[in-house]
PDB file of C-alpha atoms in Angstrom:
ATOM      1  CA  GLN A 297     -22.829  20.615  42.615  1.00 60.00           C
ATOM      2  CA  ALA A 298     -25.365  17.916  42.599  1.00 75.00           C
ATOM      3  CA  GLN A 299     -29.419  19.433  43.062  1.00 90.00           C
ATOM      4  CA  LEU A 300     -30.135  15.905  44.622  1.00 96.00           C
ATOM      5  CA  GLU A 301     -27.588  13.560  46.005  1.00 96.00           C
ATOM      6  CA  GLU A 302     -28.188  10.334  47.530  1.00 97.00           C
ATOM      7  CA  SER A 303     -26.056   7.993  50.335  1.00 97.00           C
ATOM      8  CA  GLY A 304     -27.224   5.494  52.432  1.00 97.00           C
ATOM      9  CA  GLY A 305     -26.455   2.026  49.715  1.00 98.00           C
ATOM     10  CA  GLY A 306     -24.606  -0.860  50.107  1.00 98.00           C
ATOM     11  CA  LEU A 307     -24.844  -4.466  50.836  1.00 98.00           C
ATOM     12  CA  VAL A 308     -27.291  -6.068  53.035  1.00 98.00           C
ATOM     13  CA  GLN A 309     -28.854  -9.989  53.521  1.00 98.00           C
ATOM     14  CA  PRO A 310     -31.935 -10.617  52.491  1.00 98.00           C
ATOM     15  CA  GLY A 311     -34.683  -9.593  55.148  1.00 98.00           C
ATOM     16  CA  GLY A 312     -32.232  -7.329  55.994  1.00 98.00           C
ATOM     17  CA  SER A 313     -32.801  -3.304  55.824  1.00 98.00           C
ATOM     18  CA  LEU A 314     -31.404  -0.188  54.658  1.00 98.00           C
ATOM     19  CA  ARG A 315     -32.227   3.315  54.556  1.00 98.00           C
ATOM     20  CA  LEU A 316     -31.446   5.749  51.545  1.00 98.00           C
ATOM     21  CA  SER A 317     -31.686   9.586  51.905  1.00 98.00           C
ATOM     22  CA  CYS A 318     -31.148  11.816  49.543  1.00 97.00           C
ATOM     23  CA  ALA A 319     -30.589  15.866  49.928  1.00 96.00           C
ATOM     24  CA  ALA A 320     -31.413  18.759  48.365  1.00 94.00           C
ATOM     25  CA  SER A 321     -30.902  22.231  48.127  1.00 91.00           C
ATOM     26  CA  ALA A 322     -33.885  23.829  49.123  1.00 89.00           C
ATOM     27  CA  GLN A 323     -34.880  25.542  45.448  1.00 88.00           C
ATOM     28  CA  THR A 324     -34.453  22.228  44.043  1.00 88.00           C
ATOM     29  CA  PHE A 325     -36.777  20.849  46.772  1.00 93.00           C
ATOM     30  CA  SER A 326     -39.400  22.773  47.566  1.00 89.00           C
ATOM     31  CA  SER A 327     -42.739  22.727  47.511  1.00 94.00           C
ATOM     32  CA  TYR A 328     -41.964  19.259  44.993  1.00 96.00           C
ATOM     33  CA  SER A 329     -43.286  16.654  45.029  1.00 97.00           C
ATOM     34  CA  MET A 330     -40.660  13.552  45.414  1.00 97.00           C
ATOM     35  CA  GLY A 331     -39.515  10.365  44.230  1.00 98.00           C
ATOM     36  CA  TRP A 332     -37.372   7.433  44.291  1.00 98.00           C
ATOM     37  CA  PHE A 333     -36.979   5.234  41.005  1.00 98.00           C
ATOM     38  CA  ARG A 334     -34.365   2.126  40.718  1.00 98.00           C
ATOM     39  CA  GLN A 335     -32.694   0.540  38.123  1.00 98.00           C
ATOM     40  CA  ALA A 336     -31.354  -3.217  38.359  1.00 97.00           C
ATOM     41  CA  PRO A 337     -28.503  -4.524  35.255  1.00 92.00           C
ATOM     42  CA  GLY A 338     -30.408  -4.835  32.170  1.00 94.00           C
ATOM     43  CA  LYS A 339     -33.534  -3.574  33.146  1.00 96.00           C
ATOM     44  CA  GLU A 340     -35.675  -0.110  32.670  1.00 95.00           C
ATOM     45  CA  ARG A 341     -35.754   2.106  35.452  1.00 96.00           C
ATOM     46  CA  GLU A 342     -38.689   1.257  37.392  1.00 97.00           C
ATOM     47  CA  PHE A 343     -40.793   3.216  39.843  1.00 98.00           C
ATOM     48  CA  VAL A 344     -40.320   2.840  43.045  1.00 98.00           C
ATOM     49  CA  ALA A 345     -41.986   5.846  45.459  1.00 98.00           C
ATOM     50  CA  HIS A 346     -43.143   8.585  45.671  1.00 98.00           C
ATOM     51  CA  ILE A 347     -44.250  11.562  48.003  1.00 98.00           C
ATOM     52  CA  ASN A 348     -45.906  14.649  47.678  1.00 96.00           C
ATOM     53  CA  TRP A 349     -44.895  18.129  48.654  1.00 95.00           C
ATOM     54  CA  SER A 350     -46.347  17.984  51.669  1.00 93.00           C
ATOM     55  CA  GLY A 351     -45.584  14.271  52.806  1.00 94.00           C
ATOM     56  CA  GLY A 352     -49.447  13.794  53.422  1.00 94.00           C
ATOM     57  CA  THR A 353     -49.723  11.444  49.963  1.00 97.00           C
ATOM     58  CA  THR A 354     -47.772   8.533  49.094  1.00 97.00           C
ATOM     59  CA  GLY A 355     -47.591   5.996  46.235  1.00 98.00           C
ATOM     60  CA  TYR A 356     -45.402   2.585  46.467  1.00 98.00           C
ATOM     61  CA  ALA A 357     -45.236   0.295  43.760  1.00 98.00           C
ATOM     62  CA  ASP A 358     -46.669  -3.229  44.534  1.00 98.00           C
ATOM     63  CA  SER A 359     -43.031  -5.104  44.621  1.00 98.00           C
ATOM     64  CA  VAL A 360     -42.488  -2.825  47.293  1.00 98.00           C
ATOM     65  CA  ARG A 361     -45.010  -1.672  49.722  1.00 98.00           C
ATOM     66  CA  GLY A 362     -45.863  -2.509  53.254  1.00 98.00           C
ATOM     67  CA  ARG A 363     -41.509  -3.382  52.692  1.00 98.00           C
ATOM     68  CA  PHE A 364     -40.378   0.338  52.107  1.00 98.00           C
ATOM     69  CA  THR A 365     -41.540   3.677  53.458  1.00 98.00           C
ATOM     70  CA  ILE A 366     -40.659   7.564  52.286  1.00 98.00           C
ATOM     71  CA  SER A 367     -40.592  10.286  54.063  1.00 98.00           C
ATOM     72  CA  ARG A 368     -39.102  13.593  53.518  1.00 97.00           C
ATOM     73  CA  ASP A 369     -38.429  16.530  55.992  1.00 96.00           C
ATOM     74  CA  ASN A 370     -38.531  20.421  54.770  1.00 95.00           C
ATOM     75  CA  ALA A 371     -36.483  22.095  57.428  1.00 94.00           C
ATOM     76  CA  LYS A 372     -33.627  19.710  56.202  1.00 96.00           C
ATOM     77  CA  ASN A 373     -34.426  19.435  52.269  1.00 96.00           C
ATOM     78  CA  THR A 374     -34.302  15.397  52.440  1.00 97.00           C
ATOM     79  CA  VAL A 375     -36.311  12.801  51.283  1.00 97.00           C
ATOM     80  CA  ALA A 376     -35.283   9.372  53.111  1.00 98.00           C
ATOM     81  CA  LEU A 377     -36.562   5.488  51.550  1.00 98.00           C
ATOM     82  CA  GLN A 378     -36.322   3.337  54.579  1.00 98.00           C
ATOM     83  CA  MET A 379     -36.636  -0.178  53.194  1.00 98.00           C
ATOM     84  CA  ASN A 380     -36.910  -3.314  55.228  1.00 98.00           C
ATOM     85  CA  SER A 381     -37.466  -6.672  54.566  1.00 98.00           C
ATOM     86  CA  LEU A 382     -35.258  -6.314  52.107  1.00 98.00           C
ATOM     87  CA  LYS A 383     -34.847  -9.165  48.829  1.00 98.00           C
ATOM     88  CA  ARG A 384     -32.717 -10.207  46.391  1.00 97.00           C
ATOM     89  CA  GLU A 385     -34.506  -8.516  43.703  1.00 97.00           C
ATOM     90  CA  ASP A 386     -34.684  -5.001  44.936  1.00 98.00           C
ATOM     91  CA  THR A 387     -30.859  -4.981  44.312  1.00 98.00           C
ATOM     92  CA  ALA A 388     -30.954  -1.788  42.187  1.00 98.00           C
ATOM     93  CA  VAL A 389     -29.035   1.547  41.954  1.00 98.00           C
ATOM     94  CA  TYR A 390     -31.628   3.578  43.525  1.00 98.00           C
ATOM     95  CA  PHE A 391     -32.187   7.041  42.936  1.00 98.00           C
ATOM     96  CA  CYS A 392     -33.998  10.015  43.851  1.00 97.00           C
ATOM     97  CA  ALA A 393     -35.466  12.780  41.462  1.00 97.00           C
ATOM     98  CA  ARG A 394     -37.838  15.599  41.704  1.00 97.00           C
ATOM     99  CA  TYR A 395     -41.044  15.736  39.572  1.00 97.00           C
ATOM    100  CA  ARG A 396     -40.812  18.786  37.357  1.00 97.00           C
ATOM    101  CA  ARG A 397     -43.746  20.870  38.546  1.00 96.00           C
ATOM    102  CA  PRO A 398     -43.805  22.849  41.695  1.00 95.00           C
ATOM    103  CA  ALA A 399     -47.344  22.203  44.101  1.00 95.00           C
ATOM    104  CA  THR A 400     -48.465  19.172  41.498  1.00 94.00           C
ATOM    105  CA  TYR A 401     -48.944  15.250  42.886  1.00 95.00           C
ATOM    106  CA  GLY A 402     -45.994  13.133  41.819  1.00 95.00           C
ATOM    107  CA  THR A 403     -46.685   9.835  39.613  1.00 96.00           C
ATOM    108  CA  ILE A 404     -45.192   6.406  38.292  1.00 97.00           C
ATOM    109  CA  PHE A 405     -43.979   7.988  35.227  1.00 97.00           C
ATOM    110  CA  ALA A 406     -39.764   8.748  35.458  1.00 97.00           C
ATOM    111  CA  GLU A 407     -39.933  11.142  32.413  1.00 97.00           C
ATOM    112  CA  GLU A 408     -42.065  13.638  34.322  1.00 97.00           C
ATOM    113  CA  TYR A 409     -38.962  13.987  36.819  1.00 97.00           C
ATOM    114  CA  ASN A 410     -36.955  15.973  35.797  1.00 96.00           C
ATOM    115  CA  ILE A 411     -33.822  16.839  38.443  1.00 96.00           C
ATOM    116  CA  TRP A 412     -32.132  13.445  39.064  1.00 97.00           C
ATOM    117  CA  GLY A 413     -29.511  12.228  41.536  1.00 97.00           C
ATOM    118  CA  GLN A 414     -26.551  10.265  40.644  1.00 96.00           C
ATOM    119  CA  GLY A 415     -27.678   6.626  42.579  1.00 97.00           C
ATOM    120  CA  THR A 416     -26.470   4.810  44.996  1.00 98.00           C
ATOM    121  CA  GLN A 417     -26.288   1.196  44.766  1.00 98.00           C
ATOM    122  CA  VAL A 418     -27.977  -1.518  46.647  1.00 98.00           C
ATOM    123  CA  THR A 419     -27.047  -4.635  46.367  1.00 98.00           C
ATOM    124  CA  VAL A 420     -29.713  -7.750  48.436  1.00 98.00           C
ATOM    125  CA  SER A 421     -27.143 -10.916  48.834  1.00 97.00           C
ATOM    126  CA  SER A 422     -26.393 -13.586  50.914  1.00 93.00           C
TER     127      SER A 422
END
């Protein structure tokens, strides 16, 4: 089975909202920072948000700050991305990922995350 599995993607109008979820095994999730990244066709994977192991520290890309919120539920081994005020440029495949080291703050660098979900498509279109 996949160690990370995203869900919640879909088609939404500009200005609308979606909530993405990522389910993990306890072994994959516990004590690790988690991140959300996205990749649009023809573009490199880009950082969206990260959250530390306790949920007390978060970081966002400038492009989504104020619109997106990352959260985690350690009891359920899930991480979520609430996306509000969606724009057409938010269209991408969204991936959740686990940081490579436990009890370590995440970064914006995709190469420093070592477990990835399969991705979920988010399309923002009128």
